[in-house]
Each structure stands twice: as C-alpha cells, then as structure tokens.
Amino acid sequence: MWPKISCSLLILAVCLQTPGCERKAPLGQTRYVAFSLREVAERAHAGARDDPMTTLGGITRIAGLVHDAAHDDLILVGMAARELPGISLDDLVVALRARLVHDEWPLVSIDPTEHSEESRIQKVSFDGHIGATAFGRDFLEADVLLKRYSLGCLPAAPGVPAYKTLIEDDIVNTAVRAGVGVGGIHWVSAEQGPAEIQRFEGASVQTQGAYRARFWFYSMKPYRAVARDGVFCIEELRIGVRSEVADGDGQAPRAETGMTYDDVRDRFAEMWTEHFGEMSAAHPILKRLKALYDLVAVAEAIRQTSHDVSLAPLLDSYHPEHVAIDPESPLMELYGLVDRSDGLQHLVRISGGIELHSEIRWLNDGDVSPLRRIVVDSRPSDHALAWPLPLAGWNMPNGRDLAATVMGGERDPGRRNSHRTQGAGGCSVLTQSILLNPHLNAGGASVTRFSGFPAAPSAPPPLRGVSMEAIIKEGSFIRDASGHLNSERNEIIRNRPGDSRLSWRPGGEERR
C-alpha cells in the first residue's frame, strides 16, 4: 500500500546549464503548460494511456510544481520547447517510484567481475528500480559517454582532445625531456591487445606503475531557490567536469614511465568544462540526462514537503514500457606500444569504469507564490490533465540556457545564484605503464619478467548515483512584498478550464 505523498511548494527542477549551447528557435514555438498529477493519476488508474497524458502535456523543460489546494492537486509546470528532448510519463513515474516508494537514488554502474580479465565483460547494474526502462537506458548511455570519450572511442570535439590523446602527448614530452626520441605510439583494441603484447613475454621489467584518474560532472555555478505558499523555484545551474587522482596500486609510479598524469587529468577536465556547451550540442544525451535529473529533483522535493496529495493511483496503476538493456558491457580498454629511440619497450594499457554520482543540495530562498495563482486559476476544469499557461515573456529560471527567443522574452541578467552545490563520483580511467629493458639482467641480477599486464587494481569504493538532497528551511523564505507573484499564481488557478482537464493554456488552444 502506497503512502500518501505531500507537497506544499512549487518544485522547480535543477537547471544544469550548458554554457555556449544556446540554440535559436522561431518565435511562437515555445509555450508554457500546466499538467495535473492528480488527473493523470486518475486516468492511469482507469487504464488510459494516450497523449497528452504520456507526454506530460508536451512539457520538455520542467519549471516545477504548484499545489492547488482547492482541487487537492499537484500541478507540474513547464515549457514545451520543440528543440529539447521529450519527457515522458514513464520517466516521471520511474523517478517518483525511486524516491517515494523505494527510497533509493537512481544509479547505474558498470563494474568488473572476478572474471572480467578473461571474459573481457563487465556487469551493468542499476539502483532505484530504473532497469528495463527508458530512464535506465538513457542513464546508462550518459554514463558511458564520458568514459568512451576519454578513451578516444568517439570523435573528438574541437578543443577537447580525448584523455588518451593527452596521455600520449605526455608520454612523448616526458621521453623527450629525458633525451629519448619517440617515433610514435601504436594503439590497438582490447581484442587485439593481448596477442600484440605476447611477443614481449619474458622481457625484463625495468619499472611499472598504475595511475587512476576520476572524472565527474559537478555544479559549477552555485544557485539559490525561492519558495513560499505552494510555490518553489530554483535558479539556473551550470555544470562542468572535475577530476581527482584515485590511487591505483599504491605505488608512486613516475620514475621512467612518466606515470603521474596530474596535469593531463586536470587539462582534460578543464577542456570539458570550457566546451561543455559544444559537447552537449554534439551529444544530445547530455540534454536528456538533464531532464532525468530534473525529474529526480521533483520527486525528492515532493517526498520532503507537507500537503497531503495522494499519488498512489499513479504509482500503483501505471507501468512504464519495458525496455531491454544488455546486463553486460564489453570491457573498454586500449593497449599502446611506444616506439622509443633508446631500444626500451614502453607498454601502456588504458581502461575505464563507471561510477556516476551527482549530488545536488538545495536551499530555498525567496517568494514565487504568484506563480501558483497563475497555474491554478488558469486550469480549464477540475479534471484537466494538462493546460497551457499565460506566461509569455516569463524568464523561467530553469530555462536560462535557452535562447531568449525560445523563452519568449529577454532574460533577466540580474538574477543571481549563491548557494553552493556539490558533486562527486564519475568515470574512473586506469592507466598502467610498463617499461621493458632487454639489457637489464646483463649482470645476472634477479629481475622481474613480463608476463602481461597485472590485473587492474581494485577500483575505489562504489559511489552512489544521482543524489539530490532538499534542504527546506522556513527561515530561508523571503516574501514578495509587491504581491506580483501571488497575483500570477491566482491567475493560473482561476483560469483552469475545468476539474477534468489534463492540461490547459489560457488564451490559446486547450488540451483535454
């Protein structure tokens, strides 16, 4: 039996702004829509499954939720912008169940097993019951992106070389500083690598080491949220990539192999951050991932707030479409053979693992209660499922990465973000390096013989998935003295076409 869910605030999902990725759209293409969670729950309980129900009334960028006390309803508010990837009822239900039913954070991980060295296969696992859903599939695809890019498995964007390329440059530069010329580095795939290095079996090992770098998405720009009287709003949030060293085998591996790639690690993260807009344009899955983060933020805010609204009919009756996801993933790794002028053989192996964790902490500050009136008053009927909103010209906080023409007006440059958010986890890339010296045992001394790369050192402890914590403090609220926002809130509620409407848009076409 599902517990009652409560909400007293407008929840605006987190805006992961991608700098530089603004795209222009024709005027009039974007509209604002209100979507009733109470009505969609009732329709789901009755067995309905049609548009606009399954498309959230066309919403593609979430602004938040309004609590309509008169109709005992939670109303999802957002923008219908054609240039953004769609959001489905399936996605919403998966996020709601993860937080409200299972009390888990959505997580996908790709981890080696005890047999991965031989099988070249890793295991895919999910938390939050997101497996076998489009949510889980796209989460997995987004997780894999950073690792595949780092290994050079995807075309490099201008200004953002692969981590493998930066490692290669560092190896060459280190050798040159030691007076050794490098004719090049020959890279081979995981399938070809073991056979390629077999010819070095039994060679004397002069030095070896391992270096694990971890990369993760984090919130670059702190933000503030505003909330009051059934309304909660959050400002834009820009994201980038951070890095840290995660010990491999505990050795200090610089020596002759050039194995402290701190500069390389930092440069890769900085380049991703600087060009994140271009990366999002080149890889649309990053925009899709933003929408999934938004839904988890909405679900967590609903879980933590305080007006009784039952979503049990939706969580009980609606079943997201089953999506087949391969439970196994090929081990991603590359082998490099360095052509050195001093006769030594330098072998390199680069492999990766996924542990994605993005943690977002909220702090509410301010008053956007008029938006609640606009949403509730514009509802065409008591049973409306989704409806358009009279919000032309609104500078929606969760849409500031979009062009002004898409937003329907000029963006307010004076809005500021100031609350710090945190992120951790990410993609770990292990680089193993072995320097072979055929003359090392000339004096008869005991030496280590090469017998292939050692098994990869244990990865850092598993990390949580998308982790969002709502911190709601009454002392953080600031009332809107002008009353302007409160009047907008009442406008939305007053213009609701009828109790049975799923969505509505005052002054325009109504969706039933």
CSV table of C-alpha atoms in Angstrom, one decimal, residues 166-405:
chain,number,residue,atom,x,y,z
A,166,LEU,CA,46.6,13.8,-23.7
A,167,ILE,CA,48.3,10.8,-22.2
A,168,GLU,CA,50.1,10.1,-25.4
A,169,ASP,CA,51.3,13.7,-25.6
A,170,ASP,CA,52.6,13.5,-22.0
A,171,ILE,CA,54.5,10.2,-22.7
A,172,VAL,CA,56.2,11.8,-25.7
A,173,ASN,CA,57.1,15.0,-23.9
A,174,THR,CA,58.4,13.1,-20.9
A,175,ALA,CA,60.6,11.0,-23.1
A,176,VAL,CA,61.9,14.0,-25.0
A,177,ARG,CA,62.8,15.7,-21.7
A,178,ALA,CA,64.9,12.6,-20.9
A,179,GLY,CA,66.7,12.8,-24.2
A,180,VAL,CA,64.8,9.9,-25.7
A,181,GLY,CA,63.0,10.2,-29.1
A,182,VAL,CA,59.6,8.7,-29.7
A,183,GLY,CA,58.7,7.7,-33.2
A,184,GLY,CA,55.0,7.3,-32.3
A,185,ILE,CA,52.6,5.3,-30.2
A,186,HIS,CA,50.7,2.4,-31.8
A,187,TRP,CA,47.3,1.8,-30.2
A,188,VAL,CA,45.3,-1.4,-30.5
A,189,SER,CA,41.9,-2.5,-29.2
A,190,ALA,CA,41.1,-4.8,-26.3
A,191,GLU,CA,40.6,-7.6,-28.7
A,192,GLN,CA,44.0,-7.3,-30.4
A,193,GLY,CA,46.0,-6.1,-27.3
A,194,PRO,CA,46.7,-9.4,-25.5
A,195,ALA,CA,48.1,-11.0,-28.7
A,196,GLU,CA,50.1,-7.9,-29.6
A,197,ILE,CA,52.0,-7.8,-26.3
A,198,GLN,CA,52.5,-11.5,-26.1
A,199,ARG,CA,55.7,-11.2,-28.1
A,200,PHE,CA,57.2,-9.3,-25.1
A,201,GLU,CA,56.6,-12.3,-22.8
A,202,GLY,CA,59.6,-12.9,-20.5
A,203,ALA,CA,61.3,-9.5,-21.1
A,204,SER,CA,62.9,-7.8,-18.1
A,205,VAL,CA,60.7,-5.2,-16.4
A,206,GLN,CA,62.6,-2.0,-15.5
A,207,THR,CA,59.7,-0.2,-13.9
A,208,GLN,CA,55.9,-0.3,-13.8
A,209,GLY,CA,53.1,1.6,-12.2
A,210,ALA,CA,49.4,2.4,-12.4
A,211,TYR,CA,47.5,5.7,-12.2
A,212,ARG,CA,43.8,6.0,-11.8
A,213,ALA,CA,42.1,9.3,-12.6
A,214,ARG,CA,38.4,10.0,-11.8
A,215,PHE,CA,36.2,12.5,-13.6
A,216,TRP,CA,32.7,13.6,-12.7
A,217,PHE,CA,30.1,16.2,-13.6
A,218,TYR,CA,29.6,18.9,-10.9
A,219,SER,CA,27.6,22.1,-10.5
A,220,MET,CA,30.0,24.9,-11.4
A,221,LYS,CA,27.7,27.8,-10.6
A,222,PRO,CA,26.0,27.9,-7.2
A,223,TYR,CA,22.3,28.6,-7.2
A,224,ARG,CA,19.5,29.7,-4.9
A,225,ALA,CA,15.9,28.5,-4.8
A,226,VAL,CA,12.9,30.6,-3.9
A,227,ALA,CA,9.7,29.2,-2.2
A,228,ARG,CA,6.6,30.4,-0.5
A,229,ASP,CA,2.9,29.4,-0.2
A,230,GLY,CA,2.7,26.5,-2.5
A,231,VAL,CA,5.5,27.7,-4.8
A,232,PHE,CA,9.1,26.6,-5.0
A,233,CYS,CA,11.6,27.9,-7.6
A,234,ILE,CA,15.2,27.2,-8.4
A,235,GLU,CA,17.7,29.3,-10.4
A,236,GLU,CA,19.9,28.1,-13.2
A,237,LEU,CA,22.8,25.8,-12.5
A,238,ARG,CA,25.9,25.4,-14.8
A,239,ILE,CA,27.8,22.2,-14.9
A,240,GLY,CA,31.3,21.2,-15.7
A,241,VAL,CA,33.8,18.3,-15.2
A,242,ARG,CA,36.1,18.0,-12.2
A,243,SER,CA,38.9,15.5,-11.7
A,244,GLU,CA,40.9,13.8,-8.9
A,245,VAL,CA,43.5,11.1,-8.6
A,246,ALA,CA,42.3,7.8,-7.2
A,247,ASP,CA,45.1,5.5,-6.2
A,248,GLY,CA,45.8,2.6,-8.5
A,249,ASP,CA,48.2,0.1,-6.9
A,250,GLY,CA,49.5,2.5,-4.2
A,251,GLN,CA,52.9,3.0,-5.9
A,252,ALA,CA,54.5,6.3,-6.8
A,253,PRO,CA,54.7,5.5,-10.4
A,254,ARG,CA,56.5,8.5,-12.0
A,255,ALA,CA,60.0,7.1,-12.5
A,256,GLU,CA,61.0,6.5,-16.1
A,257,THR,CA,57.4,5.8,-17.2
A,258,GLY,CA,56.1,9.4,-16.7
A,259,MET,CA,53.2,8.0,-14.7
A,260,THR,CA,51.9,10.9,-12.7
A,261,TYR,CA,49.5,12.3,-15.1
A,262,ASP,CA,48.1,15.1,-12.8
A,263,ASP,CA,48.5,17.8,-15.4
A,264,VAL,CA,46.8,15.6,-18.1
A,265,ARG,CA,43.9,14.8,-15.7
A,266,ASP,CA,43.3,18.4,-14.9
A,267,ARG,CA,43.6,19.6,-18.5
A,268,PHE,CA,41.0,17.0,-19.7
A,269,ALA,CA,38.5,18.2,-17.0
A,270,GLU,CA,39.1,21.9,-17.8
A,271,MET,CA,38.6,21.4,-21.5
A,272,TRP,CA,35.4,19.5,-21.0
A,273,THR,CA,34.2,22.3,-18.7
A,274,GLU,CA,35.2,25.1,-21.0
A,275,HIS,CA,33.5,23.5,-24.0
A,276,PHE,CA,30.5,21.9,-22.2
A,277,GLY,CA,28.0,23.7,-24.5
A,278,GLU,CA,29.6,22.3,-27.6
A,279,MET,CA,29.7,18.8,-26.0
A,280,SER,CA,26.0,19.0,-25.3
A,281,ALA,CA,25.3,20.0,-28.8
A,282,ALA,CA,27.4,17.2,-30.1
A,283,HIS,CA,26.0,14.6,-27.7
A,284,PRO,CA,22.2,15.2,-27.1
A,285,ILE,CA,22.2,12.5,-24.4
A,286,LEU,CA,23.6,15.2,-22.1
A,287,LYS,CA,20.4,17.3,-22.6
A,288,ARG,CA,18.3,14.1,-22.0
A,289,LEU,CA,20.3,13.5,-18.8
A,290,LYS,CA,19.4,17.0,-17.6
A,291,ALA,CA,15.7,16.2,-17.9
A,292,LEU,CA,16.1,13.0,-15.9
A,293,TYR,CA,18.0,14.9,-13.2
A,294,ASP,CA,15.1,17.4,-13.1
A,295,LEU,CA,12.5,14.6,-12.6
A,296,VAL,CA,14.5,13.2,-9.7
A,297,ALA,CA,14.7,16.6,-8.2
A,298,VAL,CA,10.9,17.0,-8.4
A,299,ALA,CA,10.4,13.6,-6.9
A,300,GLU,CA,12.7,14.3,-4.0
A,301,ALA,CA,11.1,17.7,-3.3
A,302,ILE,CA,7.6,16.1,-3.3
A,303,ARG,CA,8.9,13.5,-0.8
A,304,GLN,CA,10.1,16.1,1.6
A,305,THR,CA,7.2,18.6,1.6
A,306,SER,CA,4.0,18.9,3.5
A,307,HIS,CA,0.5,19.0,1.9
A,308,ASP,CA,-1.4,15.7,1.5
A,309,VAL,CA,-1.8,14.7,-2.1
A,310,SER,CA,-2.0,11.0,-2.9
A,311,LEU,CA,-0.2,9.8,-6.0
A,312,ALA,CA,-0.9,6.2,-5.1
A,313,PRO,CA,-3.3,5.6,-8.1
A,314,LEU,CA,-0.4,6.7,-10.5
A,315,LEU,CA,2.3,4.7,-8.7
A,316,ASP,CA,0.0,1.6,-8.4
A,317,SER,CA,-1.6,1.6,-11.8
A,318,TYR,CA,0.8,3.0,-14.4
A,319,HIS,CA,3.5,0.7,-15.7
A,320,PRO,CA,6.3,2.2,-17.8
A,321,GLU,CA,7.1,0.5,-21.1
A,322,HIS,CA,9.7,-2.4,-20.8
A,323,VAL,CA,13.0,-1.5,-22.4
A,324,ALA,CA,15.5,-4.3,-23.0
A,325,ILE,CA,19.0,-3.4,-21.6
A,326,ASP,CA,22.0,-5.6,-22.0
A,327,PRO,CA,23.1,-6.7,-18.5
A,328,GLU,CA,26.7,-7.0,-19.7
A,329,SER,CA,29.1,-4.4,-21.2
A,330,PRO,CA,32.3,-5.1,-23.1
A,331,LEU,CA,35.5,-4.1,-21.2
A,332,MET,CA,36.7,-0.8,-22.7
A,333,GLU,CA,40.5,-0.7,-22.9
A,334,LEU,CA,43.3,0.2,-25.2
A,335,TYR,CA,46.9,-1.0,-25.5
A,336,GLY,CA,49.7,1.3,-26.6
A,337,LEU,CA,53.2,0.4,-27.8
A,338,VAL,CA,55.6,3.3,-27.6
A,339,ASP,CA,58.4,3.4,-30.2
A,340,ARG,CA,61.4,4.7,-28.3
A,341,SER,CA,64.8,5.6,-29.7
A,342,ASP,CA,66.7,4.0,-26.8
A,343,GLY,CA,65.7,0.5,-27.5
A,344,LEU,CA,63.5,0.1,-24.5
A,345,GLN,CA,59.9,-1.1,-24.9
A,346,HIS,CA,57.2,1.0,-23.2
A,347,LEU,CA,53.8,-0.7,-23.0
A,348,VAL,CA,50.6,1.2,-21.9
A,349,ARG,CA,47.1,0.0,-21.1
A,350,ILE,CA,44.2,2.4,-20.5
A,351,SER,CA,40.9,1.1,-19.2
A,352,GLY,CA,37.8,2.6,-17.7
A,353,GLY,CA,35.0,2.1,-15.2
A,354,ILE,CA,31.8,4.0,-14.5
A,355,GLU,CA,30.7,5.2,-11.0
A,356,LEU,CA,28.4,8.2,-11.6
A,357,HIS,CA,27.3,10.3,-8.7
A,358,SER,CA,25.9,13.7,-8.9
A,359,GLU,CA,24.8,15.3,-5.6
A,360,ILE,CA,22.7,18.5,-5.5
A,361,ARG,CA,21.8,20.3,-2.3
A,362,TRP,CA,19.0,22.8,-2.3
A,363,LEU,CA,18.4,25.9,-0.2
A,364,ASN,CA,15.1,27.7,-0.6
A,365,ASP,CA,15.1,31.5,-0.6
A,366,GLY,CA,12.5,33.9,-1.8
A,367,ASP,CA,8.9,34.1,-2.8
A,368,VAL,CA,7.4,33.0,-6.1
A,369,SER,CA,3.9,32.3,-4.8
A,370,PRO,CA,2.1,34.3,-7.6
A,371,LEU,CA,3.0,31.6,-10.0
A,372,ARG,CA,0.8,29.2,-8.0
A,373,ARG,CA,-2.2,31.5,-8.7
A,374,ILE,CA,-1.5,31.6,-12.4
A,375,VAL,CA,-1.3,27.8,-12.6
A,376,VAL,CA,-4.3,27.1,-10.5
A,377,ASP,CA,-6.6,29.9,-11.8
A,378,SER,CA,-5.9,29.1,-15.5
A,379,ARG,CA,-7.0,25.4,-15.0
A,380,PRO,CA,-9.8,25.0,-17.5
A,381,SER,CA,-11.7,22.4,-15.4
A,382,ASP,CA,-11.4,20.4,-12.2
A,383,HIS,CA,-10.3,17.3,-14.1
A,384,ALA,CA,-8.0,18.9,-16.6
A,385,LEU,CA,-4.8,16.9,-17.2
A,386,ALA,CA,-2.6,19.4,-18.9
A,387,TRP,CA,-3.2,23.0,-20.0
A,388,PRO,CA,-1.3,26.0,-21.5
A,389,LEU,CA,-0.2,28.9,-19.2
A,390,PRO,CA,-0.4,32.6,-19.8
A,391,LEU,CA,3.3,33.2,-19.2
A,392,ALA,CA,4.5,34.8,-22.3
A,393,GLY,CA,7.7,36.7,-21.5
A,394,TRP,CA,8.4,34.8,-18.4
A,395,ASN,CA,12.1,34.3,-17.7
A,396,MET,CA,11.8,30.8,-16.4
A,397,PRO,CA,14.7,30.1,-14.1
A,398,ASN,CA,15.2,26.6,-15.3
A,399,GLY,CA,15.5,27.7,-18.9
A,400,ARG,CA,18.2,30.2,-18.9
A,401,ASP,CA,20.5,28.1,-21.1
A,402,LEU,CA,18.0,28.6,-23.9
A,403,ALA,CA,17.9,31.4,-26.4
A,404,ALA,CA,15.8,34.4,-25.4
A,405,THR,CA,13.5,33.8,-28.4
